[in-house]
Amino acid sequence: MVNAIEPRTASRWLFWGIVGFFVIFLAWASLAEVDRTVRGMGRVISSSELQVISSLEGGVVEEILVTTGQAVKADDPLLRLDPTETGSSLGSTSATAGALEMKVARLEAEIAGRAPRFPAPADEEAARQLRVEQALYSSRQADLQSALTSSRAQLARSRQMVTEAERQVDAVASRASAARSEADLLRPLVEQGIEPRLSLVRAESQAASAEAELAGARAAVGRAQAQVTEAGANLDRVARDWRAQAANELALAQAELGSRSAAIPALQERLARTTLRSPVAGTVNRVLVNTRGSAVSTGQPLVEIAPSDDTLLVEVRIRPQDIGTVRIGQQARIGITAFDQAVYGKLEGKVVTISPDSIVDEKRGEVYYLVRVRTEAEALPSDKGDLAIGPGMVADVSLLGDKRTVLQYILTPLLRFRDTALRE
């Protein structure tokens, strides 16, 4: 009896075991999530174009500092052109500007009537120019003082002439007054017959002569005063004209100084450009000039630099039916087929661009969208050092989409079949 029941019990246990397995599997499948991925094949491309180094002004090659294949950093010198011509222009312009600064300081002092405050000389040429301007300042001050002294002396002489003319007026006025008084006294005496008429005529003649002389003396005072006014105006004019001349020279000097000073930065920049430097870190791809002393023209390519980057760019072909789940910024895993992915792993990256329209490969008859993925590293790590990845290497790319449960993943073909079933 017991032996007859045991197979039935075993079958029951097997049944419930299978049911339990499916229940547990369905529970796990409804809870466990997997990434929805879009896969595509692609290749690594250069993320930067070759940097072609050329000269803006041209010149003669003085020194070649790099060779093909040499690694360079940003701002490393690559090649030097002969700086003689540019350096000479810069030196001449700087010297002229320095001399003009000294001249401006002297003229400002002359106009303000103070001692000049010259800038500190930067070199021997500037020190020589400083001595020249100091001597010129002293000489011009001496000339000014000489002219002022002469004008002051003329003014003093004119004032002395006024004083003498005024004394002459006083003396003549006294004589004229005395002559008039004498004539006035003689007139009644002549009328009474006491004095002869000749005495009155003589006295009136002397009075008239004195009056005429007084008028001349007063005219002389006027002329002397006019000379004083002219001498004073001449004194003012000497100082005014001297300062006006200095102001005119100052304006011209400042204008030229401004022009020269504005040219200096451009010449300094031009001199700095005689040393051609790498704009980026990378590797020298080609040196296009190999002879020292050779002439190069404006814009002529001289050195090619292949930029190095800390990331890679991968172009991936995505099927049109998968493009709907691809978006900018989407996470990606990139496997390089040249290296065993089970050993060296994959690179992480993100989608950076998606082509706006599909592309037709006429040779293969394929239609695809071109998606570019930027990696987070430029090499695969290994025990023996990083494995370099270069342009042209083939990549197996997985674009990670939204998560879905295992159950949804299993049912997707059935749901797709349901949507397309019974259609002609």
Tab-separated table of C-alpha atoms in Angstrom:
chain	number	residue	atom	x	y	z
A	1	MET	CA	0.000	0.000	0.000
A	2	VAL	CA	2.789	2.362	0.967
A	3	ASN	CA	4.759	1.518	-2.151
A	4	ALA	CA	1.669	2.248	-4.285
A	5	ILE	CA	1.242	5.740	-2.812
A	6	GLU	CA	4.862	6.845	-3.036
A	7	PRO	CA	4.914	7.471	-6.826
A	8	ARG	CA	1.770	9.569	-6.539
A	9	THR	CA	3.318	11.592	-3.694
A	10	ALA	CA	6.519	12.094	-5.646
A	11	SER	CA	4.555	13.337	-8.650
A	12	ARG	CA	2.695	15.756	-6.424
A	13	TRP	CA	5.929	17.080	-4.983
A	14	LEU	CA	7.363	17.434	-8.477
A	15	PHE	CA	4.273	19.314	-9.645
A	16	TRP	CA	4.338	21.740	-6.744
A	17	GLY	CA	8.077	22.142	-7.161
A	18	ILE	CA	7.612	23.143	-10.795
A	19	VAL	CA	4.760	25.474	-9.868
A	20	GLY	CA	6.889	27.037	-7.134
A	21	PHE	CA	9.810	27.504	-9.537
A	22	PHE	CA	7.616	29.305	-12.051
A	23	VAL	CA	6.062	31.462	-9.322
A	24	ILE	CA	9.488	32.437	-8.021
A	25	PHE	CA	10.769	33.002	-11.570
A	26	LEU	CA	7.782	35.181	-12.455
A	27	ALA	CA	8.233	37.174	-9.246
A	28	TRP	CA	11.918	37.660	-9.971
A	29	ALA	CA	11.267	38.464	-13.645
A	30	SER	CA	8.694	41.084	-12.693
A	31	LEU	CA	11.096	42.757	-10.244
A	32	ALA	CA	14.562	42.321	-11.740
A	33	GLU	CA	15.562	45.100	-14.156
A	34	VAL	CA	17.960	45.126	-17.068
A	35	ASP	CA	19.180	47.987	-19.243
A	36	ARG	CA	17.462	48.403	-22.540
A	37	THR	CA	20.362	48.703	-24.963
A	38	VAL	CA	20.831	49.759	-28.546
A	39	ARG	CA	23.868	48.220	-30.165
A	40	GLY	CA	25.862	49.343	-33.116
A	41	MET	CA	29.283	49.036	-34.677
A	42	GLY	CA	31.504	52.016	-35.151
A	43	ARG	CA	35.054	53.236	-35.398
A	44	VAL	CA	37.313	55.602	-33.505
A	45	ILE	CA	37.933	58.937	-35.246
A	46	SER	CA	40.261	61.816	-34.446
A	47	SER	CA	38.483	64.257	-32.156
A	48	SER	CA	40.593	67.188	-33.376
A	49	GLU	CA	41.913	68.226	-36.765
A	50	LEU	CA	45.601	68.682	-37.468
A	51	GLN	CA	46.869	72.056	-36.311
A	52	VAL	CA	48.875	73.707	-39.090
A	53	ILE	CA	51.388	76.244	-37.781
A	54	SER	CA	52.386	79.128	-40.051
A	55	SER	CA	53.930	82.582	-39.773
A	56	LEU	CA	51.812	85.715	-40.065
A	57	GLU	CA	54.678	87.846	-41.387
A	58	GLY	CA	57.100	85.374	-42.962
A	59	GLY	CA	60.852	85.669	-42.587
A	60	VAL	CA	64.050	83.627	-42.521
A	61	VAL	CA	64.300	80.370	-40.549
A	62	GLU	CA	66.880	80.735	-37.779
A	63	GLU	CA	66.354	77.503	-35.824
A	64	ILE	CA	64.187	74.362	-36.064
A	65	LEU	CA	63.413	73.083	-32.564
A	66	VAL	CA	61.315	69.923	-33.146
A	67	THR	CA	61.352	66.769	-35.236
A	68	THR	CA	58.609	64.581	-36.691
A	69	GLY	CA	57.007	62.350	-34.052
A	70	GLN	CA	58.146	64.503	-31.131
A	71	ALA	CA	55.617	65.051	-28.343
A	72	VAL	CA	55.012	68.691	-27.496
A	73	LYS	CA	53.032	70.574	-24.893
A	74	ALA	CA	50.906	73.636	-25.426
A	75	ASP	CA	53.080	76.764	-25.908
A	76	ASP	CA	56.255	74.745	-26.573
A	77	PRO	CA	58.540	76.484	-29.128
A	78	LEU	CA	58.618	74.776	-32.522
A	79	LEU	CA	60.643	77.027	-34.786
A	80	ARG	CA	62.370	80.420	-34.656
A	81	LEU	CA	62.542	83.030	-37.385
A	82	ASP	CA	65.284	85.642	-37.593
A	83	PRO	CA	64.173	88.486	-35.264
A	84	THR	CA	66.764	91.040	-36.437
A	85	GLU	CA	64.485	93.260	-38.523
A	86	THR	CA	61.592	93.240	-36.064
A	87	GLY	CA	63.916	93.673	-33.083
A	88	SER	CA	65.567	96.644	-34.763
A	89	SER	CA	62.200	98.289	-35.440
A	90	LEU	CA	61.121	97.687	-31.861
A	91	GLY	CA	64.374	99.079	-30.470
A	92	SER	CA	64.190	102.190	-32.649
A	93	THR	CA	60.547	102.840	-31.795
A	94	SER	CA	61.153	102.292	-28.071
A	95	ALA	CA	64.161	104.636	-28.099
A	96	THR	CA	62.168	107.327	-29.903
A	97	ALA	CA	59.301	106.937	-27.443
A	98	GLY	CA	61.728	107.222	-24.522
A	99	ALA	CA	63.247	110.404	-25.964
A	100	LEU	CA	59.783	111.867	-26.476
A	101	GLU	CA	58.876	111.100	-22.849
A	102	MET	CA	61.925	113.121	-21.754
A	103	LYS	CA	60.962	115.965	-24.084
A	104	VAL	CA	57.368	115.991	-22.823
A	105	ALA	CA	58.593	116.149	-19.212
A	106	ARG	CA	60.831	119.137	-20.077
A	107	LEU	CA	58.118	121.038	-21.933
A	108	GLU	CA	55.554	120.449	-19.176
A	109	ALA	CA	58.025	121.884	-16.672
A	110	GLU	CA	58.688	124.935	-18.884
A	111	ILE	CA	54.970	125.652	-19.188
A	112	ALA	CA	54.287	125.142	-15.470
A	113	GLY	CA	57.341	127.165	-14.437
A	114	ARG	CA	58.849	124.401	-12.287
A	115	ALA	CA	61.777	122.013	-12.326
A	116	PRO	CA	61.289	119.084	-14.716
A	117	ARG	CA	60.418	115.615	-13.376
A	118	PHE	CA	62.046	113.232	-15.835
A	119	PRO	CA	61.190	109.498	-15.869
A	120	ALA	CA	63.947	107.158	-14.699
A	121	PRO	CA	66.106	106.131	-17.686
A	122	ALA	CA	65.737	102.468	-18.642
A	123	ASP	CA	69.077	102.153	-20.440
A	124	GLU	CA	72.164	104.087	-21.473
A	125	GLU	CA	70.453	105.624	-24.500
A	126	ALA	CA	67.647	106.920	-22.279
A	127	ALA	CA	70.225	108.290	-19.815
A	128	ARG	CA	71.961	110.121	-22.684
A	129	GLN	CA	68.655	111.590	-23.826
A	130	LEU	CA	67.961	112.664	-20.233
A	131	ARG	CA	71.214	114.628	-20.161
A	132	VAL	CA	70.346	116.244	-23.493
A	133	GLU	CA	66.941	117.397	-22.236
A	134	GLN	CA	68.405	118.667	-18.949
A	135	ALA	CA	70.963	120.742	-20.873
A	136	LEU	CA	68.271	122.015	-23.232
A	137	TYR	CA	66.067	122.964	-20.276
A	138	SER	CA	68.917	124.956	-18.696
A	139	SER	CA	69.753	126.639	-22.016
A	140	ARG	CA	66.148	127.623	-22.703
A	141	GLN	CA	65.720	128.924	-19.167
A	142	ALA	CA	68.835	131.061	-19.644
A	143	ASP	CA	67.453	132.403	-22.942
A	144	LEU	CA	64.129	133.197	-21.278
A	145	GLN	CA	65.751	134.991	-18.370
A	146	SER	CA	67.957	136.980	-20.771
A	147	ALA	CA	64.915	138.082	-22.783
A	148	LEU	CA	62.994	138.943	-19.613
A	149	THR	CA	65.959	140.905	-18.231
A	150	SER	CA	66.227	142.907	-21.460
A	151	SER	CA	62.496	143.657	-21.423
A	152	ARG	CA	62.593	144.676	-17.761
A	153	ALA	CA	65.531	147.014	-18.474
A	154	GLN	CA	63.590	148.613	-21.317
A	155	LEU	CA	60.595	149.034	-18.998
A	156	ALA	CA	62.798	150.647	-16.352
A	157	ARG	CA	64.267	153.068	-18.915
A	158	SER	CA	60.797	154.021	-20.093
A	159	ARG	CA	59.663	154.683	-16.539
A	160	GLN	CA	62.773	156.827	-15.975
A	161	MET	CA	61.926	158.812	-19.086
A	162	VAL	CA	58.424	159.408	-17.691
A	163	THR	CA	59.908	160.664	-14.433
A	164	GLU	CA	62.293	163.029	-16.227
A	165	ALA	CA	59.532	164.275	-18.531
A	166	GLU	CA	57.272	164.950	-15.548
A	167	ARG	CA	60.074	166.942	-13.833
A	168	GLN	CA	60.541	168.922	-17.044
A	169	VAL	CA	56.805	169.653	-17.095
A	170	ASP	CA	56.967	170.943	-13.539
A	171	ALA	CA	59.936	173.224	-14.332
A	172	VAL	CA	58.398	174.605	-17.516
A	173	ALA	CA	55.049	175.093	-15.779
A	174	SER	CA	56.798	177.213	-13.119
A	175	ARG	CA	58.443	179.400	-15.759
A	176	ALA	CA	55.179	179.769	-17.664
A	177	SER	CA	53.373	180.760	-14.477
A	178	ALA	CA	56.066	183.328	-13.650
A	179	ALA	CA	55.925	184.745	-17.189
A	180	ARG	CA	52.130	185.096	-17.012
A	181	SER	CA	52.366	186.782	-13.623
A	182	GLU	CA	54.950	189.256	-14.914
A	183	ALA	CA	52.785	190.110	-17.941
A	184	ASP	CA	49.768	190.568	-15.702
A	185	LEU	CA	51.710	192.998	-13.477
A	186	LEU	CA	53.085	195.037	-16.401
A	187	ARG	CA	49.776	195.419	-18.209
A	188	PRO	CA	48.185	198.068	-15.865
A	189	LEU	CA	51.502	199.893	-15.571
A	190	VAL	CA	51.782	200.149	-19.355
A	191	GLU	CA	48.195	201.369	-19.574
A	192	GLN	CA	49.030	204.099	-17.020
A	193	GLY	CA	52.169	205.004	-18.980
A	194	ILE	CA	54.447	204.063	-16.160
A	195	GLU	CA	56.172	201.248	-18.076
A	196	PRO	CA	56.958	201.193	-21.777
A	197	ARG	CA	54.759	198.943	-23.966
A	198	LEU	CA	57.879	197.102	-25.091
A	199	SER	CA	58.276	195.594	-21.628
A	200	LEU	CA	54.731	194.197	-21.793
A	201	VAL	CA	55.309	192.790	-25.270
A	202	ARG	CA	58.523	191.145	-24.090
A	203	ALA	CA	56.777	189.636	-21.007
A	204	GLU	CA	53.814	188.319	-23.033
A	205	SER	CA	56.246	186.813	-25.549
A	206	GLN	CA	58.091	185.021	-22.769
A	207	ALA	CA	54.773	183.745	-21.327
A	208	ALA	CA	53.683	182.434	-24.740
A	209	SER	CA	57.043	180.735	-25.233
A	210	ALA	CA	56.783	179.117	-21.787
A	211	GLU	CA	53.258	177.857	-22.573
A	212	ALA	CA	54.474	176.330	-25.824
A	213	GLU	CA	57.385	174.688	-24.030
A	214	LEU	CA	54.948	173.356	-21.359
A	215	ALA	CA	52.764	171.798	-24.057
A	216	GLY	CA	55.849	170.108	-25.532
A	217	ALA	CA	56.894	168.827	-22.101
A	218	ARG	CA	53.433	167.405	-21.494
A	219	ALA	CA	53.529	165.682	-24.904
A	220	ALA	CA	56.905	164.190	-23.959
A	221	VAL	CA	55.319	162.766	-20.774
A	222	GLY	CA	52.594	161.144	-22.905
A	223	ARG	CA	55.187	159.620	-25.220
A	224	ALA	CA	57.206	158.319	-22.268
A	225	GLN	CA	54.098	156.772	-20.698
A	226	ALA	CA	53.287	155.102	-24.021
A	227	GLN	CA	56.794	153.645	-24.051
A	228	VAL	CA	56.204	152.307	-20.501
A	229	THR	CA	52.997	150.634	-21.647
A	230	GLU	CA	54.743	149.137	-24.672
A	231	ALA	CA	57.688	147.932	-22.591
A	232	GLY	CA	55.299	146.298	-20.092
A	233	ALA	CA	53.377	144.621	-22.892
A	234	ASN	CA	56.639	143.440	-24.434
A	235	LEU	CA	57.670	141.949	-21.077
A	236	ASP	CA	54.379	140.036	-20.869
A	237	ARG	CA	54.667	139.021	-24.519
A	238	VAL	CA	58.129	137.524	-24.027
A	239	ALA	CA	56.891	135.112	-21.309
A	240	ARG	CA	53.610	134.436	-23.112
A	241	ASP	CA	55.209	133.709	-26.480
A	242	TRP	CA	57.834	131.523	-24.833
A	243	ARG	CA	55.163	129.415	-23.122
A	244	ALA	CA	53.016	129.311	-26.281
A	245	GLN	CA	55.963	127.952	-28.236
A	246	ALA	CA	56.550	125.347	-25.505
A	247	ALA	CA	52.843	124.405	-25.547
A	248	ASN	CA	52.896	123.962	-29.323
A	249	GLU	CA	55.998	121.779	-29.110
A	250	LEU	CA	54.363	119.821	-26.273
A	251	ALA	CA	51.256	119.079	-28.336
A	252	LEU	CA	53.369	117.818	-31.239
A	253	ALA	CA	55.576	115.746	-28.929
A	254	GLN	CA	52.579	114.192	-27.165
A	255	ALA	CA	50.945	113.300	-30.486
A	256	GLU	CA	54.108	111.624	-31.749
A	257	LEU	CA	54.632	109.901	-28.386
A	258	GLY	CA	51.110	108.504	-28.541
A	259	SER	CA	51.717	107.175	-32.046
A	260	ARG	CA	55.050	105.585	-31.114
A	261	SER	CA	53.706	104.110	-27.873
A	262	ALA	CA	50.742	102.586	-29.710
A	263	ALA	CA	53.116	100.906	-32.164
A	264	ILE	CA	55.259	99.266	-29.459
A	265	PRO	CA	52.787	96.500	-28.380
A	266	ALA	CA	52.265	95.477	-32.012
A	267	LEU	CA	56.029	95.284	-32.554
A	268	GLN	CA	56.463	93.313	-29.320
A	269	GLU	CA	53.771	90.908	-30.472
A	270	ARG	CA	55.438	90.625	-33.850
A	271	LEU	CA	58.796	89.936	-32.201
A	272	ALA	CA	57.207	87.263	-30.003
A	273	ARG	CA	55.722	85.671	-33.126
A	274	THR	CA	59.189	85.084	-34.553
A	275	THR	CA	59.167	82.099	-32.180
A	276	LEU	CA	56.402	79.811	-33.430
A	277	ARG	CA	54.750	77.871	-30.585
A	278	SER	CA	52.399	74.918	-30.430
A	279	PRO	CA	48.813	75.997	-29.703
A	280	VAL	CA	47.936	72.571	-28.260
A	281	ALA	CA	49.518	69.534	-26.668
A	282	GLY	CA	50.131	66.781	-29.183
A	283	THR	CA	52.623	65.161	-31.520
A	284	VAL	CA	54.564	66.723	-34.373
A	285	ASN	CA	53.022	65.183	-37.480
A	286	ARG	CA	55.301	66.858	-40.026
A	287	VAL	CA	57.977	69.542	-40.162
A	288	LEU	CA	57.452	71.196	-43.535
A	289	VAL	CA	60.661	73.231	-43.594
A	290	ASN	CA	64.010	71.559	-43.003
A	291	THR	CA	66.706	74.101	-43.845
A	292	ARG	CA	68.022	76.855	-41.625
A	293	GLY	CA	68.262	80.147	-43.463
A	294	SER	CA	65.443	79.327	-45.854
A	295	ALA	CA	62.894	82.056	-46.500
A	296	VAL	CA	59.252	81.437	-45.624
A	297	SER	CA	56.325	83.480	-46.857
A	298	THR	CA	53.300	84.806	-45.014
A	299	GLY	CA	50.849	82.015	-44.204
A	300	GLN	CA	53.142	79.237	-45.453
A	301	PRO	CA	52.550	75.972	-43.490
A	302	LEU	CA	55.644	75.154	-41.439
A	303	VAL	CA	54.714	72.506	-38.847
A	304	GLU	CA	51.753	70.143	-38.414
A	305	ILE	CA	50.642	69.151	-34.897
A	306	ALA	CA	48.331	66.206	-34.225
A	307	PRO	CA	46.526	67.241	-31.026
A	308	SER	CA	46.377	64.802	-28.147
A	309	ASP	CA	43.183	64.555	-26.138
A	310	ASP	CA	42.144	62.867	-22.922
A	311	THR	CA	39.034	61.457	-24.630
A	312	LEU	CA	38.116	59.630	-27.834
A	313	LEU	CA	35.344	60.163	-30.353
A	314	VAL	CA	33.541	57.105	-31.749
A	315	GLU	CA	31.215	57.186	-34.771
A	316	VAL	CA	28.472	54.555	-34.468
A	317	ARG	CA	25.928	53.390	-37.040
A	318	ILE	CA	22.465	52.947	-35.507
A	319	ARG	CA	19.555	51.267	-37.328
A	320	PRO	CA	16.532	53.506	-38.037
A	321	GLN	CA	14.261	51.249	-35.952
A	322	ASP	CA	16.491	51.852	-32.904
A	323	ILE	CA	17.075	55.603	-33.245
A	324	GLY	CA	13.899	56.496	-31.336
A	325	THR	CA	15.489	55.439	-28.038
A	326	VAL	CA	18.770	57.307	-28.615
A	327	ARG	CA	19.234	60.761	-27.086
A	328	ILE	CA	21.986	63.285	-26.432
A	329	GLY	CA	23.790	62.583	-23.163
A	330	GLN	CA	22.810	58.904	-23.149
A	331	GLN	CA	25.287	56.613	-21.386
A	332	ALA	CA	27.288	54.242	-23.571
A	333	ARG	CA	29.748	51.376	-23.167
A	334	ILE	CA	32.393	51.050	-25.847
A	335	GLY	CA	34.321	47.856	-26.479
A	336	ILE	CA	37.379	48.027	-28.745
A	337	THR	CA	37.461	44.896	-30.898
A	338	ALA	CA	41.252	45.022	-31.131
A	339	PHE	CA	41.432	44.132	-27.412
A	340	ASP	CA	39.761	41.244	-25.574
A	341	GLN	CA	36.801	42.850	-23.805
A	342	ALA	CA	36.650	40.040	-21.256
A	343	VAL	CA	40.192	40.930	-20.165
A	344	TYR	CA	40.459	44.684	-20.648
A	345	GLY	CA	36.836	45.713	-20.258
A	346	LYS	CA	35.042	48.584	-21.938
A	347	LEU	CA	35.180	52.364	-21.967
A	348	GLU	CA	32.384	54.508	-20.582
A	349	GLY	CA	31.034	57.350	-22.683
A	350	LYS	CA	28.101	59.568	-23.619
A	351	VAL	CA	26.251	60.374	-26.828
A	352	VAL	CA	27.289	63.859	-28.026
A	353	THR	CA	25.671	64.156	-31.484
A	354	ILE	CA	22.954	62.449	-33.527
A	355	SER	CA	22.682	62.989	-37.277
A	356	PRO	CA	19.473	64.902	-38.091
A	357	ASP	CA	18.615	62.573	-40.978
A	358	SER	CA	19.306	59.013	-42.011
A	359	ILE	CA	22.288	58.228	-44.223
A	360	VAL	CA	22.338	55.748	-47.103
A	361	ASP	CA	25.408	53.567	-47.651
A	362	GLU	CA	25.041	52.919	-51.374
A	363	LYS	CA	27.808	50.320	-51.442
A	364	ARG	CA	26.220	48.151	-48.758
A	365	GLY	CA	22.628	49.185	-49.326
A	366	GLU	CA	22.260	50.111	-45.651
A	367	VAL	CA	20.307	52.950	-44.096
A	368	TYR	CA	21.553	54.221	-40.744
A	369	TYR	CA	21.837	57.189	-38.401
A	370	LEU	CA	25.320	58.392	-37.462
A	371	VAL	CA	25.748	58.817	-33.710
A	372	ARG	CA	28.918	60.153	-32.116
A	373	VAL	CA	29.961	59.017	-28.648
A	374	ARG	CA	32.604	60.773	-26.518
A	375	THR	CA	34.551	58.451	-24.204
A	376	GLU	CA	35.593	59.352	-20.668
A	377	ALA	CA	39.148	58.029	-21.177
A	378	GLU	CA	41.580	57.742	-24.059
A	379	ALA	CA	43.037	54.309	-23.265
A	380	LEU	CA	42.188	50.920	-21.741
A	381	PRO	CA	43.985	50.159	-18.473
A	382	SER	CA	46.103	47.005	-18.192
A	383	ASP	CA	48.746	45.521	-15.915
A	384	LYS	CA	51.452	46.542	-18.368
A	385	GLY	CA	50.242	50.100	-18.769
A	386	ASP	CA	47.493	51.820	-20.673
A	387	LEU	CA	46.588	50.403	-24.072
A	388	ALA	CA	46.560	53.237	-26.592
A	389	ILE	CA	43.534	53.532	-28.848
A	390	GLY	CA	43.982	55.242	-32.181
A	391	PRO	CA	41.801	56.492	-35.028
A	392	GLY	CA	40.399	53.749	-37.240
A	393	MET	CA	39.979	51.084	-34.552
A	394	VAL	CA	36.632	49.269	-34.666
A	395	ALA	CA	34.302	49.634	-31.680
A	396	ASP	CA	31.322	47.612	-30.434
A	397	VAL	CA	29.035	50.187	-28.797
A	398	SER	CA	26.084	49.626	-26.481
A	399	LEU	CA	23.839	52.626	-25.818
A	400	LEU	CA	22.115	52.180	-22.467
A	401	GLY	CA	18.436	53.101	-22.542
A	402	ASP	CA	15.632	52.958	-20.031
A	403	LYS	CA	15.492	50.032	-17.631
A	404	ARG	CA	12.816	47.355	-17.993
A	405	THR	CA	12.016	44.139	-16.142
A	406	VAL	CA	13.066	40.712	-17.325
A	407	LEU	CA	9.381	39.832	-17.722
A	408	GLN	CA	8.840	42.792	-20.065
A	409	TYR	CA	11.913	41.719	-22.020
A	410	ILE	CA	10.525	38.155	-22.368
A	411	LEU	CA	7.042	39.309	-23.334
A	412	THR	CA	8.193	41.869	-25.925
A	413	PRO	CA	8.313	39.374	-28.846
A	414	LEU	CA	4.855	38.076	-27.891
A	415	LEU	CA	3.430	41.599	-27.692
A	416	ARG	CA	5.001	42.453	-31.027
A	417	PHE	CA	3.514	39.284	-32.546
A	418	ARG	CA	0.107	40.179	-31.115
A	419	ASP	CA	0.242	43.627	-32.737
A	420	THR	CA	1.115	42.161	-36.129
A	421	ALA	CA	-0.984	38.969	-36.024
A	422	LEU	CA	-3.950	38.444	-38.312
A	423	ARG	CA	-2.855	41.266	-40.623
A	424	GLU	CA	-2.680	40.716	-44.332
